[in-house]
Amino acid sequence: MPRLTRIYTRKGDDGTTGLGGGQRVAKDALRVSTYGTVDELNSVIGVALASGLVPRLAQTLPVIQNELFHLGSDLCFLEDDKATYRIPQIEPRHVEALETLMDELNDVVGPIENFVLPGGAPGAAHLHVARTVCRRAEREAITLAHEEPVGAFVIPYLNRLSDALFIMARYENHQRAIPEPIWNSQL
């Protein structure tokens, strides 16, 4: 566990940042952008939690926030460096846990009758924002994977998480007895 005694280092004043393995790269490098978007996603989930979600989601989302730190660690280290450094990474069990959660919550909310608009309860709306940020992180990770190797479960995890966030938003509305906003294709 890192212990930070001072937040600023001045090392990034030249527009670079350090990867986990010590390499200096531009702050706008695709890898940095990707784990930055994962950090943004984690923050948006924090906002959703702060809005006061129903207990089941309030119990689940801090675990996912910790997993997003694993994912950030996974992205912050080059694949070649992972053999040298023992770091938390996204594993099959993380992807499987999201699938189990989705099955549980989907059994409660039932099938979708139409396209769902983002909204409803404040917490559900925040979860929809988290879903869209997660989709952006997934797109960036896919682009990064075209250029250099990434962890084997990074993209599957982000793919499942965006679906899970959608179902969580539906679940939040359902548990609060707030009708889901539905797309009206006739407007």
Coordinates of N, CA and C in Angstrom, one line a residue:
M1 N 0.8 -1.2 0.0 CA 0.0 0.0 0.0 C 0.9 1.2 0.0
P2 N 0.7 2.1 -1.0 CA 1.6 3.3 -1.0 C 1.2 4.3 0.1
R3 N 2.3 4.9 0.6 CA 2.1 5.9 1.6 C 2.6 7.2 1.0
L4 N 1.7 8.2 0.9 CA 2.0 9.4 0.2 C 2.1 10.5 1.3
T5 N 3.3 11.0 1.5 CA 3.5 12.1 2.5 C 3.4 13.5 1.9
R6 N 3.5 13.5 0.6 CA 3.3 14.8 -0.1 C 2.7 14.5 -1.5
I7 N 1.7 15.3 -1.8 CA 0.9 15.0 -3.1 C 1.7 15.6 -4.3
Y8 N 2.3 16.8 -4.2 CA 2.9 17.3 -5.3 C 4.4 16.9 -5.4
T9 N 4.9 16.7 -6.6 CA 6.3 16.3 -6.8 C 7.0 17.2 -7.7
R10 N 6.3 17.9 -8.5 CA 6.8 18.8 -9.6 C 7.4 18.1 -10.8
K11 N 7.4 16.7 -10.7 CA 7.9 16.0 -11.8 C 7.1 16.1 -13.1
G12 N 5.8 16.4 -12.9 CA 4.9 16.4 -14.0 C 4.8 17.8 -14.7
D13 N 5.6 18.7 -14.2 CA 5.5 20.1 -14.7 C 6.0 20.1 -16.2
D14 N 6.7 19.1 -16.6 CA 7.1 19.1 -18.0 C 6.1 18.4 -18.9
G15 N 4.9 18.0 -18.4 CA 3.9 17.4 -19.2 C 4.0 15.9 -19.2
T16 N 4.8 15.3 -18.4 CA 5.0 13.9 -18.3 C 4.5 13.3 -17.0
T17 N 4.3 12.0 -16.9 CA 3.9 11.4 -15.7 C 4.6 10.0 -15.7
G18 N 4.7 9.4 -14.5 CA 5.3 8.1 -14.4 C 4.3 7.0 -14.4
L19 N 4.6 6.0 -15.2 CA 3.9 4.7 -15.1 C 4.3 3.9 -13.9
G20 N 3.6 2.9 -13.5 CA 3.9 2.1 -12.4 C 5.4 1.5 -12.4
G21 N 5.8 1.2 -13.6 CA 7.2 0.6 -13.7 C 8.3 1.7 -13.8
G22 N 7.9 2.9 -13.7 CA 8.9 4.0 -13.6 C 9.1 4.7 -15.0
Q23 N 8.5 4.2 -16.1 CA 8.7 4.9 -17.3 C 8.0 6.3 -17.3
R24 N 8.6 7.3 -17.9 CA 8.0 8.6 -18.0 C 7.3 8.7 -19.4
V25 N 6.0 9.1 -19.4 CA 5.3 9.2 -20.6 C 4.5 10.5 -20.6
A26 N 4.1 11.0 -21.7 CA 3.3 12.2 -21.8 C 2.0 12.0 -21.1
K27 N 1.5 13.1 -20.4 CA 0.3 13.0 -19.6 C -0.9 12.7 -20.5
D28 N -0.8 13.0 -21.8 CA -1.9 12.8 -22.7 C -1.7 11.5 -23.5
A29 N -0.8 10.6 -23.1 CA -0.6 9.3 -23.7 C -1.9 8.5 -23.5
L30 N -2.2 7.7 -24.5 CA -3.5 6.9 -24.5 C -3.6 6.1 -23.2
R31 N -2.5 5.5 -22.8 CA -2.6 4.6 -21.6 C -3.0 5.5 -20.4
V32 N -2.4 6.7 -20.2 CA -2.7 7.6 -19.1 C -4.1 8.1 -19.2
S33 N -4.5 8.4 -20.4 CA -5.9 8.8 -20.7 C -6.9 7.7 -20.3
T34 N -6.6 6.5 -20.6 CA -7.5 5.4 -20.3 C -7.6 5.2 -18.8
Y35 N -6.5 5.1 -18.0 CA -6.7 5.0 -16.6 C -7.2 6.2 -15.9
G36 N -7.0 7.4 -16.6 CA -7.6 8.6 -16.1 C -9.2 8.5 -16.2
T37 N -9.6 8.0 -17.3 CA -11.1 7.8 -17.5 C -11.6 6.8 -16.5
V38 N -10.9 5.8 -16.1 CA -11.3 4.8 -15.1 C -11.3 5.5 -13.8
D39 N -10.4 6.5 -13.5 CA -10.5 7.3 -12.3 C -11.7 8.2 -12.3
E40 N -12.0 8.8 -13.4 CA -13.2 9.6 -13.5 C -14.5 8.7 -13.2
L41 N -14.5 7.5 -13.8 CA -15.6 6.6 -13.5 C -15.8 6.3 -12.0
N42 N -14.7 6.1 -11.4 CA -14.7 5.8 -9.9 C -15.3 7.0 -9.2
S43 N -14.9 8.2 -9.6 CA -15.4 9.4 -9.0 C -16.9 9.6 -9.2
V44 N -17.4 9.3 -10.4 CA -18.8 9.4 -10.7 C -19.6 8.4 -9.9
I45 N -19.0 7.2 -9.7 CA -19.7 6.2 -8.8 C -19.7 6.7 -7.4
G46 N -18.6 7.4 -6.9 CA -18.6 8.1 -5.6 C -19.8 9.1 -5.5
V47 N -20.0 9.8 -6.5 CA -21.1 10.8 -6.5 C -22.5 10.1 -6.4
A48 N -22.6 9.0 -7.1 CA -23.8 8.2 -7.0 C -24.0 7.7 -5.6
L49 N -23.0 7.2 -5.0 CA -23.1 6.7 -3.6 C -23.4 7.8 -2.7
A50 N -22.8 9.0 -2.9 CA -23.1 10.1 -2.0 C -24.5 10.6 -2.1
S51 N -25.2 10.3 -3.3 CA -26.6 10.7 -3.4 C -27.5 9.9 -2.6
G52 N -27.0 8.8 -2.0 CA -27.9 8.0 -1.2 C -28.6 6.9 -1.9
L53 N -27.9 5.9 -2.4 CA -28.5 4.8 -3.1 C -29.2 3.8 -2.1
V54 N -30.0 2.9 -2.7 CA -30.7 1.9 -1.9 C -29.6 0.9 -1.3
P55 N -29.9 0.3 -0.2 CA -28.8 -0.5 0.5 C -28.1 -1.5 -0.3
R56 N -28.7 -2.2 -1.2 CA -28.0 -3.3 -2.0 C -26.9 -2.7 -2.8
L57 N -27.2 -1.5 -3.5 CA -26.2 -0.9 -4.3 C -25.2 -0.2 -3.5
A58 N -25.6 0.4 -2.3 CA -24.6 1.0 -1.4 C -23.6 0.0 -0.9
Q59 N -24.0 -1.2 -0.8 CA -23.2 -2.3 -0.3 C -22.2 -2.8 -1.4
T60 N -22.7 -2.8 -2.6 CA -22.0 -3.3 -3.8 C -20.9 -2.3 -4.4
L61 N -21.3 -1.1 -4.5 CA -20.5 -0.2 -5.3 C -19.1 0.1 -4.6
P62 N -19.0 0.2 -3.3 CA -17.6 0.3 -2.8 C -16.7 -0.8 -3.2
V63 N -17.2 -2.0 -3.3 CA -16.4 -3.1 -3.8 C -15.9 -2.9 -5.2
I64 N -16.8 -2.4 -6.0 CA -16.5 -2.1 -7.4 C -15.5 -0.9 -7.5
Q65 N -15.7 0.1 -6.6 CA -14.7 1.1 -6.6 C -13.3 0.6 -6.3
N66 N -13.2 -0.3 -5.4 CA -11.9 -0.9 -5.1 C -11.4 -1.7 -6.3
E67 N -12.3 -2.4 -7.0 CA -11.9 -3.1 -8.2 C -11.4 -2.2 -9.3
L68 N -12.0 -1.0 -9.4 CA -11.5 0.0 -10.3 C -10.1 0.5 -10.0
F69 N -9.7 0.5 -8.7 CA -8.3 0.8 -8.4 C -7.4 -0.4 -8.9
H70 N -7.9 -1.6 -8.8 CA -7.2 -2.8 -9.4 C -7.0 -2.5 -10.9
L71 N -8.1 -2.1 -11.6 CA -8.1 -1.9 -13.0 C -7.1 -0.7 -13.4
G72 N -7.1 0.3 -12.6 CA -6.2 1.4 -12.8 C -4.7 0.9 -12.6
S73 N -4.5 0.1 -11.6 CA -3.2 -0.5 -11.5 C -2.8 -1.4 -12.6
D74 N -3.8 -2.2 -13.1 CA -3.6 -3.0 -14.3 C -3.1 -2.2 -15.5
L75 N -3.7 -1.0 -15.7 CA -3.4 -0.2 -16.8 C -2.2 0.6 -16.6
C76 N -1.8 0.9 -15.4 CA -0.7 1.8 -15.1 C 0.6 1.1 -15.3
F77 N 0.6 -0.2 -15.3 CA 1.8 -1.0 -15.5 C 1.8 -1.6 -16.9
L78 N 2.9 -1.5 -17.6 CA 3.0 -2.2 -18.9 C 3.0 -3.7 -18.6
E79 N 2.5 -4.5 -19.6 CA 2.4 -5.9 -19.4 C 3.8 -6.6 -19.1
D80 N 4.9 -6.1 -19.7 CA 6.2 -6.7 -19.4 C 6.6 -6.4 -18.0
D81 N 6.1 -5.3 -17.4 CA 6.5 -5.0 -16.0 C 5.7 -5.8 -14.9
K82 N 4.6 -6.4 -15.3 CA 3.7 -7.1 -14.4 C 4.4 -8.4 -13.8
A83 N 5.4 -8.9 -14.6 CA 6.1 -10.1 -14.1 C 7.1 -9.6 -12.9
T84 N 7.5 -8.4 -13.0 CA 8.5 -7.9 -12.0 C 7.8 -7.4 -10.8
Y85 N 6.7 -6.7 -10.9 CA 5.9 -6.1 -9.8 C 4.7 -6.9 -9.5
R86 N 4.5 -7.1 -8.2 CA 3.3 -7.8 -7.8 C 2.2 -6.8 -7.6
I87 N 1.3 -6.7 -8.5 CA 0.2 -5.6 -8.5 C -1.2 -6.2 -8.5
P88 N -2.1 -5.5 -8.0 CA -3.5 -6.0 -8.1 C -3.9 -5.8 -9.6
Q89 N -4.6 -6.8 -10.1 CA -5.1 -6.8 -11.5 C -6.5 -7.3 -11.5
I90 N -7.2 -7.0 -12.6 CA -8.5 -7.5 -12.8 C -8.4 -9.0 -13.3
E91 N -9.2 -9.8 -12.6 CA -9.1 -11.3 -12.8 C -10.5 -11.8 -13.2
P92 N -10.5 -13.1 -13.7 CA -11.8 -13.6 -14.1 C -12.9 -13.5 -13.0
R93 N -12.5 -13.7 -11.7 CA -13.4 -13.6 -10.6 C -14.1 -12.3 -10.6
H94 N -13.5 -11.2 -11.0 CA -14.1 -9.9 -10.9 C -15.2 -9.8 -12.0
V95 N -14.9 -10.3 -13.2 CA -15.9 -10.3 -14.3 C -17.1 -11.2 -13.9
E96 N -16.8 -12.4 -13.3 CA -17.8 -13.3 -12.9 C -18.7 -12.7 -11.8
A97 N -18.1 -12.0 -10.9 CA -18.9 -11.3 -9.8 C -19.9 -10.3 -10.4
L98 N -19.5 -9.6 -11.4 CA -20.4 -8.6 -12.1 C -21.5 -9.4 -12.8
E99 N -21.2 -10.5 -13.4 CA -22.3 -11.3 -14.1 C -23.3 -11.8 -13.0
T100 N -22.8 -12.3 -11.9 CA -23.7 -12.8 -10.8 C -24.6 -11.6 -10.3
L101 N -24.0 -10.5 -10.1 CA -24.7 -9.3 -9.6 C -25.8 -8.9 -10.6
M102 N -25.5 -8.9 -11.9 CA -26.4 -8.5 -12.9 C -27.6 -9.5 -13.0
D103 N -27.3 -10.8 -12.9 CA -28.4 -11.8 -12.8 C -29.3 -11.5 -11.7
E104 N -28.7 -11.3 -10.5 CA -29.5 -11.0 -9.3 C -30.4 -9.8 -9.5
L105 N -29.9 -8.7 -9.9 CA -30.6 -7.5 -10.0 C -31.6 -7.5 -11.2
N106 N -31.3 -8.2 -12.2 CA -32.2 -8.3 -13.4 C -33.4 -9.2 -13.0
D107 N -33.2 -10.1 -12.2 CA -34.3 -10.9 -11.7 C -35.4 -10.1 -11.0
V108 N -34.9 -9.0 -10.4 CA -35.8 -8.1 -9.7 C -36.5 -7.1 -10.6
V109 N -35.7 -6.5 -11.5 CA -36.3 -5.5 -12.4 C -37.0 -6.0 -13.6
G110 N -36.7 -7.2 -14.0 CA -37.4 -7.8 -15.2 C -36.9 -7.3 -16.5
P111 N -37.5 -7.8 -17.6 CA -37.0 -7.5 -18.9 C -37.3 -6.0 -19.3
I112 N -36.6 -5.5 -20.2 CA -36.8 -4.2 -20.7 C -37.9 -4.2 -21.8
E113 N -38.8 -3.3 -21.6 CA -39.9 -3.2 -22.6 C -39.6 -2.3 -23.7
N114 N -38.7 -1.3 -23.5 CA -38.4 -0.3 -24.5 C -37.0 0.3 -24.1
F115 N -36.5 1.2 -24.9 CA -35.3 1.8 -24.5 C -35.5 2.7 -23.3
V116 N -34.6 2.7 -22.4 CA -34.7 3.4 -21.1 C -33.9 4.7 -21.3
L117 N -34.5 5.8 -20.9 CA -33.8 7.1 -20.9 C -33.1 7.3 -19.6
P118 N -31.9 7.9 -19.6 CA -31.2 8.1 -18.3 C -32.1 9.1 -17.4
G119 N -32.2 8.7 -16.2 CA -33.0 9.6 -15.3 C -33.7 8.8 -14.2
G120 N -34.8 9.4 -13.7 CA -35.5 8.8 -12.6 C -35.1 9.3 -11.3
A121 N -34.7 8.5 -10.4 CA -34.2 8.9 -9.1 C -32.8 9.5 -9.3
P122 N -32.4 10.5 -8.5 CA -31.1 11.1 -8.6 C -30.0 10.0 -8.7
G123 N -30.0 9.0 -7.8 CA -29.0 8.0 -7.8 C -29.0 7.2 -9.1
A124 N -30.1 6.9 -9.7 CA -30.2 6.2 -11.0 C -29.6 7.1 -12.1
A125 N -29.9 8.4 -12.0 CA -29.3 9.3 -13.0 C -27.8 9.3 -12.9
H126 N -27.3 9.3 -11.7 CA -25.8 9.3 -11.5 C -25.2 8.0 -12.0
L127 N -25.9 6.9 -11.8 CA -25.5 5.6 -12.3 C -25.5 5.6 -13.9
H128 N -26.4 6.2 -14.5 CA -26.4 6.3 -15.9 C -25.2 7.1 -16.4
V129 N -24.8 8.2 -15.7 CA -23.6 8.9 -16.1 C -22.4 8.0 -15.9
A130 N -22.4 7.3 -14.8 CA -21.3 6.3 -14.6 C -21.2 5.3 -15.8
R131 N -22.3 4.8 -16.2 CA -22.4 3.9 -17.3 C -21.8 4.5 -18.6
T132 N -22.1 5.7 -18.9 CA -21.5 6.3 -20.1 C -20.0 6.6 -20.0
V133 N -19.6 6.9 -18.8 CA -18.1 7.1 -18.6 C -17.4 5.8 -18.7
C134 N -18.1 4.7 -18.2 CA -17.5 3.4 -18.3 C -17.4 2.9 -19.8
R135 N -18.4 3.3 -20.5 CA -18.3 2.9 -22.0 C -17.2 3.7 -22.7
R136 N -16.9 4.9 -22.2 CA -15.8 5.7 -22.8 C -14.5 5.0 -22.4
A137 N -14.4 4.6 -21.1 CA -13.2 3.9 -20.7 C -13.0 2.6 -21.5
E138 N -14.0 1.9 -21.7 CA -13.9 0.7 -22.5 C -13.4 1.0 -23.9
R139 N -14.0 2.0 -24.6 CA -13.5 2.4 -25.9 C -12.1 2.7 -25.9
E140 N -11.6 3.5 -24.9 CA -10.2 3.9 -24.8 C -9.3 2.7 -24.6
A141 N -9.8 1.7 -23.8 CA -9.0 0.5 -23.5 C -8.9 -0.3 -24.8
I142 N -9.9 -0.4 -25.6 CA -9.9 -1.1 -26.8 C -8.9 -0.4 -27.8
T143 N -9.0 0.9 -27.9 CA -8.0 1.6 -28.7 C -6.6 1.4 -28.3
L144 N -6.4 1.4 -26.9 CA -5.0 1.1 -26.4 C -4.6 -0.3 -26.7
A145 N -5.5 -1.2 -26.6 CA -5.2 -2.6 -26.9 C -4.8 -2.8 -28.4
H146 N -5.2 -2.0 -29.3 CA -4.8 -2.0 -30.7 C -3.3 -1.6 -30.8
E147 N -2.9 -0.8 -29.9 CA -1.5 -0.3 -30.0 C -0.5 -1.0 -29.1
E148 N -0.9 -1.5 -28.0 CA 0.0 -2.2 -27.1 C -0.8 -3.2 -26.2
P149 N -0.2 -4.2 -25.6 CA -1.0 -5.1 -24.8 C -1.5 -4.5 -23.5
V150 N -2.7 -5.0 -23.2 CA -3.4 -4.6 -21.9 C -3.8 -5.9 -21.2
G151 N -4.1 -5.8 -19.9 CA -4.5 -7.0 -19.2 C -5.6 -7.7 -19.8
A152 N -5.6 -9.0 -19.8 CA -6.6 -9.9 -20.5 C -8.0 -9.6 -20.1
F153 N -8.2 -9.1 -18.8 CA -9.6 -9.0 -18.3 C -10.0 -7.5 -18.2
V154 N -9.2 -6.6 -18.6 CA -9.5 -5.2 -18.6 C -10.8 -4.9 -19.4
I155 N -10.8 -5.3 -20.6 CA -11.9 -4.9 -21.5 C -13.2 -5.7 -21.1
P156 N -13.1 -7.0 -20.9 CA -14.3 -7.7 -20.4 C -14.9 -7.1 -19.1
Y157 N -14.0 -6.7 -18.2 CA -14.5 -6.1 -17.0 C -15.3 -4.8 -17.3
L158 N -14.7 -3.9 -18.1 CA -15.4 -2.7 -18.4 C -16.7 -2.9 -19.1
N159 N -16.7 -3.9 -20.0 CA -17.9 -4.2 -20.8 C -19.0 -4.7 -19.8
R160 N -18.7 -5.6 -18.9 CA -19.7 -6.1 -17.9 C -20.1 -5.0 -17.0
L161 N -19.1 -4.1 -16.6 CA -19.4 -3.1 -15.6 C -20.4 -2.1 -16.2
S162 N -20.3 -1.7 -17.5 CA -21.2 -0.8 -18.0 C -22.6 -1.3 -18.1
D163 N -22.7 -2.6 -18.4 CA -24.0 -3.3 -18.3 C -24.6 -3.3 -16.9
A164 N -23.7 -3.6 -16.0 CA -24.1 -3.7 -14.6 C -24.6 -2.3 -14.1
L165 N -23.9 -1.3 -14.5 CA -24.3 0.1 -14.1 C -25.7 0.4 -14.6
F166 N -26.0 0.0 -15.9 CA -27.3 0.2 -16.4 C -28.4 -0.6 -15.6
I167 N -28.1 -1.8 -15.3 CA -29.1 -2.6 -14.5 C -29.2 -2.0 -13.1
M168 N -28.1 -1.5 -12.5 CA -28.1 -0.8 -11.2 C -29.0 0.4 -11.2
A169 N -28.9 1.2 -12.3 CA -29.8 2.4 -12.4 C -31.3 1.9 -12.5
R170 N -31.6 0.9 -13.2 CA -32.9 0.4 -13.3 C -33.4 -0.1 -11.9
Y171 N -32.5 -0.8 -11.2 CA -32.8 -1.3 -9.9 C -33.0 -0.2 -8.9
E172 N -32.2 0.9 -8.9 CA -32.4 2.0 -8.1 C -33.8 2.6 -8.3
N173 N -34.2 2.8 -9.5 CA -35.6 3.3 -9.8 C -36.6 2.3 -9.3
H174 N -36.4 1.1 -9.6 CA -37.4 0.1 -9.2 C -37.6 0.0 -7.7
Q175 N -36.5 0.0 -6.9 CA -36.6 0.0 -5.5 C -37.2 1.2 -4.9
R176 N -37.1 2.3 -5.6 CA -37.7 3.6 -5.1 C -39.1 3.8 -5.7
A177 N -39.6 2.8 -6.4 CA -40.9 2.9 -7.0 C -41.0 4.1 -7.9
I178 N -40.0 4.4 -8.6 CA -40.0 5.5 -9.6 C -40.0 4.9 -11.0
P179 N -41.0 5.3 -11.8 CA -41.1 4.7 -13.1 C -39.9 5.0 -14.0
E180 N -39.4 4.1 -14.7 CA -38.3 4.3 -15.6 C -38.7 5.3 -16.7
P181 N -37.9 6.3 -17.0 CA -38.2 7.1 -18.2 C -38.0 6.3 -19.4
I182 N -38.9 6.2 -20.3 CA -38.9 5.4 -21.5 C -38.9 6.3 -22.7
W183 N -38.1 5.8 -23.7 CA -38.0 6.5 -25.0 C -39.3 6.5 -25.7
N184 N -39.8 7.7 -26.1 CA -41.0 7.8 -26.9 C -40.6 8.1 -28.3
S185 N -40.7 7.1 -29.1 CA -40.2 7.2 -30.5 C -41.2 8.0 -31.4
Q186 N -42.3 8.4 -30.8 CA -43.4 9.1 -31.6 C -43.2 10.6 -31.5
L187 N -42.3 11.1 -30.6 CA -42.1 12.5 -30.4 C -41.3 13.1 -31.5

